[in-house]
Coordinates of C-alpha atoms in Angstrom, one line a residue:
M757 CA 16.6 -36.4 12.4
H758 CA 14.1 -39.3 12.3
W759 CA 10.6 -39.2 11.2
L760 CA 8.0 -40.4 13.8
K761 CA 4.9 -40.5 11.5
R762 CA 4.2 -40.1 8.0
G763 CA 2.7 -36.8 6.8
F764 CA 3.6 -33.1 7.3
W765 CA 5.2 -31.4 10.1
L766 CA 5.2 -28.0 11.7
G767 CA 7.7 -26.1 13.7
L768 CA 6.0 -23.9 16.3
V769 CA 7.8 -20.9 17.5
L770 CA 6.2 -19.9 20.9
I771 CA 6.8 -16.3 22.2
P772 CA 5.7 -15.5 25.6
A773 CA 4.1 -12.4 24.3
L774 CA 1.7 -14.6 22.5
T775 CA 2.9 -14.3 19.1
L776 CA 2.8 -17.7 17.4
S777 CA 4.3 -18.4 14.0
L778 CA 3.9 -21.7 12.0
S779 CA 6.1 -22.8 9.3
S780 CA 4.5 -23.7 5.9
P781 CA 3.9 -27.6 5.9
A782 CA 5.5 -27.7 2.3
L783 CA 8.8 -26.6 4.0
A784 CA 8.4 -29.4 6.6
Q785 CA 7.8 -32.3 4.1
K786 CA 10.5 -35.0 4.0
P787 CA 12.5 -34.6 0.9
D788 CA 12.7 -37.6 -1.3
K789 CA 15.9 -39.0 -2.9
A790 CA 15.6 -37.2 -6.0
Q791 CA 15.1 -33.9 -4.2
A792 CA 18.2 -34.7 -2.1
K793 CA 20.4 -35.1 -4.9
S794 CA 19.2 -32.0 -6.5
V795 CA 20.0 -30.0 -3.3
G796 CA 23.3 -31.5 -3.0
A797 CA 24.5 -31.0 -6.6
K798 CA 27.2 -28.5 -7.2
T799 CA 26.4 -25.8 -10.0
A800 CA 28.8 -23.3 -11.2
P801 CA 28.1 -19.9 -10.0
A802 CA 27.2 -17.4 -12.7
E803 CA 29.3 -14.2 -12.7
K804 CA 27.0 -11.4 -11.3
I805 CA 26.9 -8.0 -12.8
R806 CA 28.7 -5.4 -10.9
I807 CA 26.8 -2.1 -10.3
L808 CA 27.7 1.2 -8.7
V809 CA 24.7 3.0 -6.6
L810 CA 25.5 6.6 -6.4
P811 CA 24.1 9.0 -4.1
F812 CA 20.6 10.4 -4.9
A813 CA 20.0 14.2 -5.1
V814 CA 17.2 15.1 -2.6
N815 CA 14.4 17.5 -3.3
A816 CA 12.1 17.0 -0.3
G817 CA 11.4 18.5 3.1
P818 CA 13.6 18.0 6.0
E819 CA 11.3 15.3 7.5
L820 CA 12.2 13.0 4.7
G821 CA 15.9 13.6 5.0
D822 CA 16.7 10.2 6.9
V823 CA 14.7 8.3 4.5
A824 CA 16.4 10.0 1.3
G825 CA 19.9 9.3 2.9
S826 CA 19.2 5.7 3.1
L827 CA 17.9 5.3 -0.4
P828 CA 21.3 4.0 -1.8
E829 CA 21.6 1.4 0.8
L830 CA 17.8 0.2 0.4
L831 CA 18.4 0.1 -3.4
A832 CA 21.7 -1.8 -3.2
D833 CA 20.1 -4.4 -0.8
K834 CA 17.2 -5.0 -3.4
L835 CA 19.7 -5.2 -6.2
R836 CA 21.6 -7.8 -4.5
E837 CA 18.4 -9.9 -3.8
L838 CA 17.7 -9.7 -7.5
G839 CA 21.0 -11.2 -8.5
L840 CA 23.2 -8.2 -9.1
A841 CA 26.5 -7.3 -7.3
P842 CA 26.3 -3.7 -5.8
I843 CA 29.6 -2.1 -4.9
D844 CA 29.8 -1.8 -1.3
A845 CA 29.3 1.5 0.2
K846 CA 32.8 2.0 1.6
T847 CA 34.3 1.3 -1.9
A848 CA 31.6 3.6 -3.6
A849 CA 32.4 6.3 -1.2
A850 CA 36.2 6.2 -2.0
V851 CA 35.6 6.1 -5.7
I852 CA 33.4 9.1 -5.5
K853 CA 36.0 11.0 -3.4
A854 CA 38.8 10.0 -5.8
G855 CA 36.8 11.1 -8.7
R856 CA 36.3 14.7 -7.4
V857 CA 33.1 15.1 -9.2
K858 CA 31.1 18.2 -8.4
S859 CA 27.8 17.0 -10.0
I860 CA 26.8 13.7 -11.5
G861 CA 25.6 13.2 -14.9
A862 CA 25.7 10.4 -17.3
A863 CA 29.5 11.0 -18.0
E864 CA 30.6 11.4 -14.5
A865 CA 28.4 8.2 -13.6
A866 CA 30.2 6.1 -16.5
Q867 CA 33.6 7.4 -15.2
L868 CA 32.9 6.4 -11.7
A869 CA 31.7 3.0 -12.6
K870 CA 34.8 2.2 -14.7
A871 CA 36.8 3.3 -11.5
A872 CA 34.8 0.9 -9.5
K873 CA 35.2 -1.8 -12.0
A874 CA 31.6 -1.9 -12.5
S875 CA 29.5 -2.6 -15.5
F876 CA 26.7 -0.1 -14.7
A877 CA 26.2 2.9 -12.4
V878 CA 22.9 4.3 -11.3
Y879 CA 22.1 7.9 -10.1
G880 CA 19.2 10.1 -9.7
T881 CA 16.9 12.2 -7.6
F882 CA 14.4 11.7 -4.8
N883 CA 11.6 14.2 -5.4
Q884 CA 8.6 15.3 -3.1
A885 CA 5.5 16.9 -4.5
G886 CA 3.0 17.0 -1.6
E887 CA 2.3 13.3 -0.6
D888 CA 3.6 12.2 -4.0
L889 CA 7.2 10.9 -4.0
S890 CA 9.1 10.0 -7.1
L891 CA 12.5 8.3 -7.5
D892 CA 13.9 9.2 -11.0
A893 CA 16.9 7.2 -12.0
R894 CA 19.3 6.8 -14.8
L895 CA 21.1 3.5 -15.5
V896 CA 24.5 4.2 -17.3
D897 CA 26.4 1.6 -19.2
A898 CA 30.0 2.0 -18.1
S899 CA 31.2 1.0 -21.6
G900 CA 29.2 3.6 -23.4
K901 CA 27.7 1.0 -25.8
Q902 CA 24.2 1.6 -24.4
K903 CA 22.4 4.8 -24.1
P904 CA 21.6 5.8 -20.4
Q905 CA 18.0 4.4 -19.5
Q906 CA 15.5 6.5 -17.6
L907 CA 13.8 4.5 -14.8
T908 CA 11.2 5.5 -12.3
G909 CA 9.5 4.5 -9.1
S910 CA 6.8 6.3 -7.3
A911 CA 4.9 6.4 -4.0
K912 CA 2.0 8.0 -2.2
G913 CA 3.2 8.7 1.3
I914 CA 6.4 7.9 3.1
I915 CA 5.1 4.8 4.1
N916 CA 5.3 3.3 0.6
V917 CA 8.8 4.5 -0.1
K918 CA 10.2 0.9 0.4
P919 CA 7.7 -0.5 -2.4
A920 CA 8.7 2.1 -4.7
V921 CA 12.5 1.4 -4.1
D922 CA 11.8 -2.4 -4.9
S923 CA 10.0 -1.6 -8.0
L924 CA 12.7 0.9 -9.2
A925 CA 15.2 -1.8 -8.2
A926 CA 13.5 -4.5 -10.4
S927 CA 13.4 -2.3 -13.4
I928 CA 17.1 -1.8 -12.9
A929 CA 17.9 -5.3 -12.5
Q930 CA 15.9 -6.3 -15.7
S931 CA 17.5 -3.8 -17.8
A932 CA 21.0 -4.7 -16.6
L933 CA 20.5 -8.5 -16.8
S934 CA 18.7 -8.7 -20.1
G935 CA 20.8 -6.1 -21.9
A936 CA 17.6 -3.9 -22.6
G937 CA 18.8 -1.0 -24.4
K938 CA 21.5 -2.6 -26.6
A939 CA 18.8 -2.5 -29.5
Q940 CA 18.7 1.2 -28.9
S941 CA 22.5 1.5 -28.9
K942 CA 22.7 0.0 -32.3
T943 CA 20.1 2.1 -33.7
E944 CA 21.7 4.5 -36.2
I945 CA 20.9 8.2 -35.7
A946 CA 19.3 9.8 -38.5
P947 CA 21.4 12.2 -40.4
G948 CA 21.1 15.8 -39.2
E949 CA 22.2 17.8 -36.2
K950 CA 22.6 16.1 -32.9
I951 CA 22.2 17.3 -29.3
T952 CA 25.6 17.9 -27.8
A953 CA 24.6 19.1 -24.4
V954 CA 21.5 19.7 -22.1
A955 CA 21.8 22.4 -19.5
V956 CA 19.5 24.1 -17.0
E957 CA 19.3 27.9 -16.0
G958 CA 17.4 29.8 -13.4
N959 CA 17.1 27.2 -10.8
V960 CA 17.7 28.7 -7.2
V961 CA 16.1 26.3 -4.6
L962 CA 15.7 23.2 -6.8
D963 CA 18.5 21.0 -7.7
K964 CA 19.2 20.9 -11.5
D965 CA 18.9 17.1 -11.5
V966 CA 15.1 17.5 -10.7
V967 CA 15.0 19.0 -14.3
L968 CA 17.4 17.0 -16.2
L969 CA 15.9 13.6 -14.9
K970 CA 12.6 14.7 -16.4
V971 CA 14.0 15.5 -19.7
K972 CA 14.1 12.7 -22.2
S973 CA 16.2 14.5 -24.7
Q974 CA 19.8 13.6 -24.1
P975 CA 23.3 14.4 -25.6
G976 CA 23.8 12.2 -28.7
D977 CA 20.2 12.2 -29.6
P978 CA 19.1 13.7 -32.9
Y979 CA 17.6 17.2 -32.3
D980 CA 13.7 16.7 -32.5
P981 CA 11.5 19.9 -31.8
R982 CA 8.4 17.7 -30.9
A983 CA 10.5 15.6 -28.4
V984 CA 11.8 18.9 -26.8
N985 CA 8.2 20.3 -26.5
E986 CA 7.2 17.1 -24.7
D987 CA 10.1 17.7 -22.4
L988 CA 8.9 21.2 -21.7
K989 CA 5.2 19.7 -20.8
R990 CA 6.7 17.4 -18.3
L991 CA 8.6 20.2 -16.5
Y992 CA 5.4 22.2 -16.3
D993 CA 3.6 19.2 -14.8
L994 CA 6.1 19.0 -12.0
G995 CA 4.2 22.0 -10.5
F996 CA 7.3 23.9 -9.3
F997 CA 7.9 26.4 -12.0
E998 CA 6.1 29.6 -13.0
D999 CA 7.7 29.6 -16.4
V1000 CA 9.8 27.3 -18.3
Q1001 CA 11.4 28.2 -21.8
I1002 CA 13.8 26.4 -24.0
R1003 CA 16.7 27.9 -25.8
V1004 CA 18.6 26.1 -28.5
D1005 CA 22.0 27.2 -29.1
D1006 CA 24.0 26.4 -32.2
V1007 CA 27.4 24.9 -30.9
P1008 CA 30.1 22.8 -32.8
G1009 CA 28.9 19.5 -33.6
G1010 CA 25.1 20.2 -33.1
K1011 CA 22.7 21.8 -30.7
K1012 CA 22.8 22.8 -27.0
L1013 CA 19.5 22.6 -25.0
V1014 CA 19.1 25.1 -22.3
F1015 CA 16.0 24.8 -20.2
V1016 CA 15.4 28.4 -18.6
I1017 CA 13.1 28.0 -15.6
K1018 CA 11.6 30.4 -13.2
E1019 CA 10.8 28.7 -9.9
K1020 CA 7.7 29.4 -7.9
P1021 CA 8.5 31.2 -4.5
K1022 CA 9.7 29.6 -1.6
I1023 CA 7.3 29.4 1.3
M1024 CA 8.8 31.1 4.2
A1025 CA 6.0 30.8 6.7
I1026 CA 2.4 29.3 6.9
G1027 CA -0.4 31.1 8.8
V1028 CA -4.0 30.3 9.5
V1029 CA -6.6 33.0 9.7
G1030 CA -10.2 32.7 10.8
S1031 CA -10.2 29.4 12.7
T1032 CA -11.8 29.2 16.2
A1033 CA -12.8 25.6 16.2
I1034 CA -9.5 23.9 15.5
D1035 CA -5.9 25.0 16.6
K1036 CA -3.5 26.4 13.9
D1037 CA -0.9 23.6 14.8
D1038 CA -3.5 20.9 14.1
I1039 CA -4.1 22.4 10.7
T1040 CA -0.7 22.9 9.6
S1041 CA 0.3 19.5 11.0
A1042 CA -2.5 17.9 8.5
M1043 CA -0.9 19.7 5.7
T1044 CA 1.8 18.4 3.2
T1045 CA 3.1 21.9 2.4
K1046 CA 5.7 23.1 4.8
A1047 CA 7.7 26.1 5.4
G1048 CA 10.7 26.0 3.4
S1049 CA 9.2 24.1 0.5
V1050 CA 8.8 25.5 -3.0
L1051 CA 5.1 26.6 -3.7
N1052 CA 3.3 24.0 -5.6
L1053 CA -0.5 24.9 -6.2
K1054 CA -1.5 21.3 -6.9
T1055 CA -0.3 20.3 -3.4
V1056 CA -2.0 23.5 -1.6
S1057 CA -5.3 22.3 -3.4
E1058 CA -4.9 19.0 -1.7
D1059 CA -4.1 20.6 1.6
L1060 CA -7.2 22.7 1.5
A1061 CA -9.4 19.6 1.1
K1062 CA -7.5 17.9 4.1
V1063 CA -8.1 21.2 6.1
R1064 CA -11.7 21.1 5.1
E1065 CA -12.1 17.5 6.3
L1066 CA -10.9 18.4 9.7
F1067 CA -13.7 20.9 10.1
V1068 CA -16.4 18.6 8.6
K1069 CA -15.5 16.0 11.3
K1070 CA -16.5 18.6 13.9
G1071 CA -19.8 19.2 12.2
Y1072 CA -18.8 22.3 10.1
Y1073 CA -20.0 21.0 6.9
N1074 CA -20.6 24.5 5.0
V1075 CA -17.0 25.7 6.0
D1076 CA -15.0 27.7 3.3
V1077 CA -11.4 26.9 3.2
S1078 CA -9.0 28.9 0.7
Y1079 CA -5.6 30.3 0.6
K1080 CA -3.8 33.8 0.4
L1081 CA -0.4 34.3 -1.0
E1082 CA 1.8 37.2 0.1
Q1083 CA 5.1 37.6 -1.6
T1084 CA 7.7 39.6 0.2
D1085 CA 10.0 39.4 -2.9
P1086 CA 9.9 37.4 -6.1
R1087 CA 11.5 34.5 -4.4
Q1088 CA 9.9 34.3 -1.1
A1089 CA 6.1 34.0 0.0
R1090 CA 3.9 33.6 3.0
L1091 CA 1.1 31.3 2.7
D1092 CA -2.1 31.9 4.7
I1093 CA -4.9 29.2 5.0
V1094 CA -8.1 31.3 5.3
I1095 CA -11.0 29.8 7.0
K1096 CA -14.6 31.1 7.0
E1097 CA -16.5 29.0 9.6
T1098 CA -20.3 28.6 9.5
G1099 CA -22.7 27.2 12.3
K1100 CA -22.4 23.4 13.0
L1101 CA -24.8 21.1 11.4
F1102 CA -26.0 17.9 13.0
I1103 CA -28.2 14.9 11.7
K1104 CA -31.6 16.0 12.1
S1105 CA -33.3 13.0 10.3
I1106 CA -32.5 9.6 9.2
E1107 CA -35.0 7.8 7.1
I1108 CA -34.9 4.3 5.4
K1109 CA -37.3 3.9 2.4
G1110 CA -38.3 0.6 0.9
C1111 CA -38.9 -1.3 4.2
K1112 CA -41.8 -3.6 3.3
Q1113 CA -41.4 -6.9 5.1
L1114 CA -39.1 -5.8 8.0
S1115 CA -39.5 -2.7 10.3
A1116 CA -37.7 0.2 9.3
S1117 CA -37.1 1.2 13.0
D1118 CA -35.4 -2.2 13.6
A1119 CA -33.2 -1.8 10.6
K1120 CA -32.3 1.7 12.0
G1121 CA -31.1 0.3 15.2
D1122 CA -28.2 -1.4 13.4
L1123 CA -26.8 1.8 12.0
S1124 CA -23.9 3.7 13.6
L1125 CA -25.1 7.2 12.5
S1126 CA -28.0 8.6 14.8
E1127 CA -29.9 11.7 15.0
R1128 CA -28.7 14.6 17.4
G1129 CA -30.2 13.9 21.0
F1130 CA -30.2 15.4 24.3
L1131 CA -26.9 13.8 25.3
S1132 CA -25.1 14.2 22.1
W1133 CA -22.6 16.4 23.6
I1134 CA -21.4 13.5 25.6
T1135 CA -22.1 10.6 23.3
G1136 CA -21.1 12.5 20.0
S1137 CA -24.1 11.3 18.2
G1138 CA -25.5 13.5 15.5
V1139 CA -22.1 14.1 13.6
L1140 CA -22.1 12.8 10.1
T1141 CA -18.9 11.0 8.8
E1142 CA -18.2 9.5 5.4
D1143 CA -16.7 6.3 6.9
Q1144 CA -19.9 6.0 9.0
L1145 CA -22.1 6.5 5.9
E1146 CA -20.3 3.7 4.1
R1147 CA -20.4 1.3 7.0
D1148 CA -24.2 1.9 7.4
V1149 CA -24.8 0.8 3.8
A1150 CA -23.1 -2.5 4.6
A1151 CA -24.9 -2.6 7.9
L1152 CA -28.3 -2.5 6.1
E1153 CA -27.3 -5.1 3.7
S1154 CA -26.1 -7.5 6.5
F1155 CA -29.3 -6.7 8.4
Y1156 CA -31.5 -8.0 5.6
A1157 CA -29.1 -10.8 4.5
N1158 CA -29.2 -12.1 8.0
R1159 CA -32.9 -12.4 7.8
G1160 CA -33.4 -14.3 4.6
F1161 CA -33.1 -11.5 2.1
I1162 CA -30.3 -12.7 -0.1
D1163 CA -31.0 -10.4 -3.2
V1164 CA -31.1 -7.3 -1.1
R1165 CA -29.7 -4.1 -2.5
V1166 CA -29.0 -0.8 -0.7
G1167 CA -28.3 2.3 -2.8
Q1168 CA -26.1 5.1 -2.1
P1169 CA -27.7 7.3 0.7
D1170 CA -28.9 10.9 -0.1
V1171 CA -27.5 13.4 2.0
A1172 CA -29.3 16.9 2.1
F1173 CA -27.8 19.8 4.0
K1174 CA -30.6 22.1 5.1
P1175 CA -30.4 25.2 7.4
D1176 CA -31.8 23.2 10.4
G1177 CA -29.6 20.2 9.9
I1178 CA -28.7 17.2 7.9
Y1179 CA -31.3 14.7 6.4
I1180 CA -30.2 11.3 5.4
T1181 CA -32.2 9.0 3.3
F1182 CA -31.3 5.2 2.7
T1183 CA -33.3 3.3 -0.1
V1184 CA -33.6 -0.4 0.2
E1185 CA -34.9 -3.0 -2.5
E1186 CA -35.6 -6.1 -0.3
G1187 CA -36.1 -8.6 -3.0
S1188 CA -37.5 -12.2 -2.1
R1189 CA -37.0 -13.8 1.3
Y1190 CA -35.7 -17.3 1.5
K1191 CA -35.8 -20.1 4.0
V1192 CA -33.3 -22.8 4.5
G1193 CA -33.9 -26.0 2.4
A1194 CA -31.4 -28.9 2.4
V1195 CA -27.9 -28.6 3.9
S1196 CA -25.3 -31.0 2.5
F1197 CA -21.6 -31.5 2.4
R1198 CA -19.1 -32.2 -0.4
G1199 CA -15.4 -32.7 -0.7
D1200 CA -13.0 -34.3 1.7
L1201 CA -15.5 -35.8 4.4
L1202 CA -13.6 -37.2 7.4
V1203 CA -16.8 -38.3 9.1
P1204 CA -20.3 -39.0 7.8
P1205 CA -22.4 -36.0 6.9
A1206 CA -24.7 -36.5 9.8
E1207 CA -21.8 -36.0 12.1
L1208 CA -20.7 -32.9 10.2
A1209 CA -24.2 -31.5 10.5
K1210 CA -23.8 -31.3 14.3
H1211 CA -21.2 -28.6 13.8
S1212 CA -23.7 -26.6 11.6
K1213 CA -26.2 -24.3 13.0
L1214 CA -27.8 -23.7 9.5
A1215 CA -28.6 -27.4 9.4
E1216 CA -30.7 -26.8 12.6
L1217 CA -32.4 -24.0 10.7
G1218 CA -33.0 -26.3 7.8
K1219 CA -34.9 -28.7 10.0
S1220 CA -37.2 -26.0 11.3
K1221 CA -37.5 -24.1 7.9
G1222 CA -36.1 -21.0 9.4
W1223 CA -35.1 -18.0 7.4
F1224 CA -31.7 -18.1 5.8
D1225 CA -29.1 -16.2 7.8
R1226 CA -25.6 -15.1 6.4
S1227 CA -24.1 -14.8 9.7
V1228 CA -24.9 -18.4 10.6
V1229 CA -23.1 -19.6 7.4
R1230 CA -20.1 -17.6 8.5
T1231 CA -20.1 -19.2 11.9
D1232 CA -20.6 -22.7 10.4
L1233 CA -17.6 -22.3 8.1
N1234 CA -15.4 -21.4 11.2
A1235 CA -16.8 -24.3 13.0
L1236 CA -16.2 -26.7 10.3
T1237 CA -12.6 -25.4 9.8
E1238 CA -12.0 -25.6 13.5
F1239 CA -13.3 -29.5 13.5
Y1240 CA -10.8 -30.2 10.8
S1241 CA -8.0 -28.5 12.3
D1242 CA -8.5 -30.5 15.6
Q1243 CA -8.0 -33.7 13.4
G1244 CA -4.7 -32.5 12.4
F1245 CA -5.8 -30.7 9.1
A1246 CA -4.1 -27.3 10.0
Y1247 CA -4.6 -25.8 6.5
S1248 CA -8.0 -27.2 5.8
Q1249 CA -10.6 -24.8 4.0
A1250 CA -14.5 -24.6 3.9
D1251 CA -16.5 -23.1 1.3
M1252 CA -20.1 -22.9 0.4
D1253 CA -22.4 -23.0 -2.6
I1254 CA -26.0 -21.5 -2.5
Q1255 CA -28.8 -22.8 -4.8
K1256 CA -32.1 -21.0 -5.0
I1257 CA -35.1 -23.5 -5.5
P1258 CA -37.5 -21.9 -8.1
G1259 CA -40.9 -21.1 -7.0
A1260 CA -40.2 -22.4 -3.3
D1261 CA -38.4 -19.4 -1.9
T1262 CA -35.9 -21.7 -0.2
V1263 CA -32.2 -22.2 -0.7
D1264 CA -30.1 -25.3 -0.6
V1265 CA -26.6 -24.9 0.9
T1266 CA -23.7 -27.1 0.1
Y1267 CA -20.5 -26.7 2.3
I1268 CA -17.3 -27.7 0.3
L1269 CA -14.7 -29.1 2.4
N1270 CA -10.8 -29.5 1.5
K1271 CA -8.9 -31.0 4.2
G1272 CA -5.4 -30.4 3.0
P1273 CA -2.3 -32.0 4.2
K1274 CA -2.2 -33.6 7.7
V1275 CA 0.1 -31.8 10.0
Y1276 CA 2.2 -32.8 13.0
V1277 CA 4.4 -30.7 15.4
R1278 CA 8.0 -31.1 14.6
R1279 CA 9.2 -29.0 17.4
V1280 CA 8.0 -26.3 20.0
L1281 CA 10.5 -23.5 20.2
I1282 CA 10.1 -20.9 22.9
E1283 CA 11.7 -17.4 22.3
G1284 CA 11.6 -14.1 24.2
N1285 CA 11.3 -15.4 27.8
E1286 CA 13.9 -13.4 29.7
R1287 CA 12.3 -14.2 33.2
T1288 CA 10.1 -17.3 33.0
R1289 CA 11.8 -20.6 32.5
D1290 CA 11.2 -22.8 29.6
N1291 CA 10.0 -25.7 31.7
V1292 CA 7.4 -23.4 33.3
I1293 CA 6.0 -22.3 29.9
R1294 CA 6.0 -26.0 28.5
R1295 CA 4.0 -27.0 31.6
E1296 CA 1.2 -24.8 30.3
L1297 CA 1.2 -26.0 26.7
R1298 CA -1.3 -28.4 25.2
L1299 CA 0.9 -29.2 22.3
A1300 CA 4.3 -31.1 22.5
D1301 CA 6.9 -32.2 19.9
G1302 CA 5.5 -34.9 17.6
D1303 CA 1.9 -34.2 18.6
Q1304 CA -0.8 -34.2 15.8
F1305 CA -1.7 -30.5 15.2
S1306 CA -4.8 -29.3 16.9
G1307 CA -6.2 -25.7 16.7
S1308 CA -8.2 -25.8 19.8
K1309 CA -5.2 -27.1 21.7
L1310 CA -3.1 -24.2 20.3
R1311 CA -5.7 -21.7 21.4
R1312 CA -5.8 -23.3 24.8
S1313 CA -2.0 -23.1 25.1
Q1314 CA -2.1 -19.3 24.3
E1315 CA -5.0 -18.7 27.0
R1316 CA -3.0 -20.6 29.5
L1317 CA 0.1 -18.6 28.9
N1318 CA -2.0 -15.3 29.1
K1319 CA -2.8 -16.3 32.6
L1320 CA 0.8 -16.8 33.7

């Protein structure tokens, strides 16, 4: 490829669905000779650490079955990215089948790792407690020189499972690559009795690995009652058990720890009592607790808050939401969500206090909340939501900042629920009002300041001594960035600096410009056009191969394609 012009180049990928992606200019730079030699030099490949990723035990609802089943593959892919060499899934399955293991612990994991000719093995559990998801894993050294290491990843909601897997993979890779844990393996165990085994009794619904992976006391550790008590606390914190006890048995060679647990009942059905405003299915769909899961009162408490929010959004602000548990036997229960509806409450009054220089009624016009009116049953006005309340605090700040009040402060609104409705009060501290003084430009100036001022509406306000307007500043920053973009500086940046003039109630504004590298179009690529020919699409484009980049021409190209 020859280089038509000096500078930076872009590759444009043009998709008829109007998705446009630009490659970084740093990637389009012409490499110098030193860089070329570095790229072409041969380096001896480092031997990668082989690791066997074993299936994870799943303690979650059926809706997470597919996600849980894909965990080993996701984990292996990320470990591969981080420089390890995971055993392929087919080989891993064959090793597990040949090993004939009924359950996987540290000893079994080490055995399987040796069979797969891997240095390490990783196994664990995938647990769900309401919206909280956790990945509890153990990294096992096949040689036995290092103690198994407990590693965890956690997520809030199914959408964050992948980041949790990535975090867990990073911890595993760091431990495996750096040899973390070697110091532990060399530490001498103090004289005394050792833990020879750790077992679980009493589990019916939950897998025993849920317990074992939360227990830090491991076979080979010195027996420490304080550490065992910490394990007991961790198990209670899971929320799945009514009772947890520890039995310590004397066995040849030391102590055997037995965690005797009593599970909370399994929820066989969920009912809704007393709701007339919201359908039962809508209520149960909003809940994390599902039929078939083990009762977790922490999760139930979170669900009650979610259900209450459903009623609040419909105007039932004084609704009472509770639960009732009916146990048919010690291991099964029915969960009823009990609703006590009250009359709807609507916004009766909105008051803005502290308005001295501006009209409170004008400020009120910028709010999204409004009082209950004659047509509220059509418009939906008069209903209070927390999102709108927060949005209106920002709206009041913008209302004042766009009219010269740079120092305005809006406090948290006061909301009073009374029998006849909701009363909302906003409190404003206006501060001083400022006019626009001098407007100047600093940094990479492509043209004289007088020419740049033509792209600034704030400069016009400065000439007429108008009130400072924050929205005009935002418009100016966009206009200046667009001007630089049209000169080929696709990655230009514009910022500002505001200086108050003491005693004058004016502000001087300086726009700071950074042009960045100049960019040219290397190639225009068209993808996704199944019916329209390339030449028809290119005919509508305002940019071609080798052109200097222009933001306005790029937007114009998109507009023309939209009209095809």
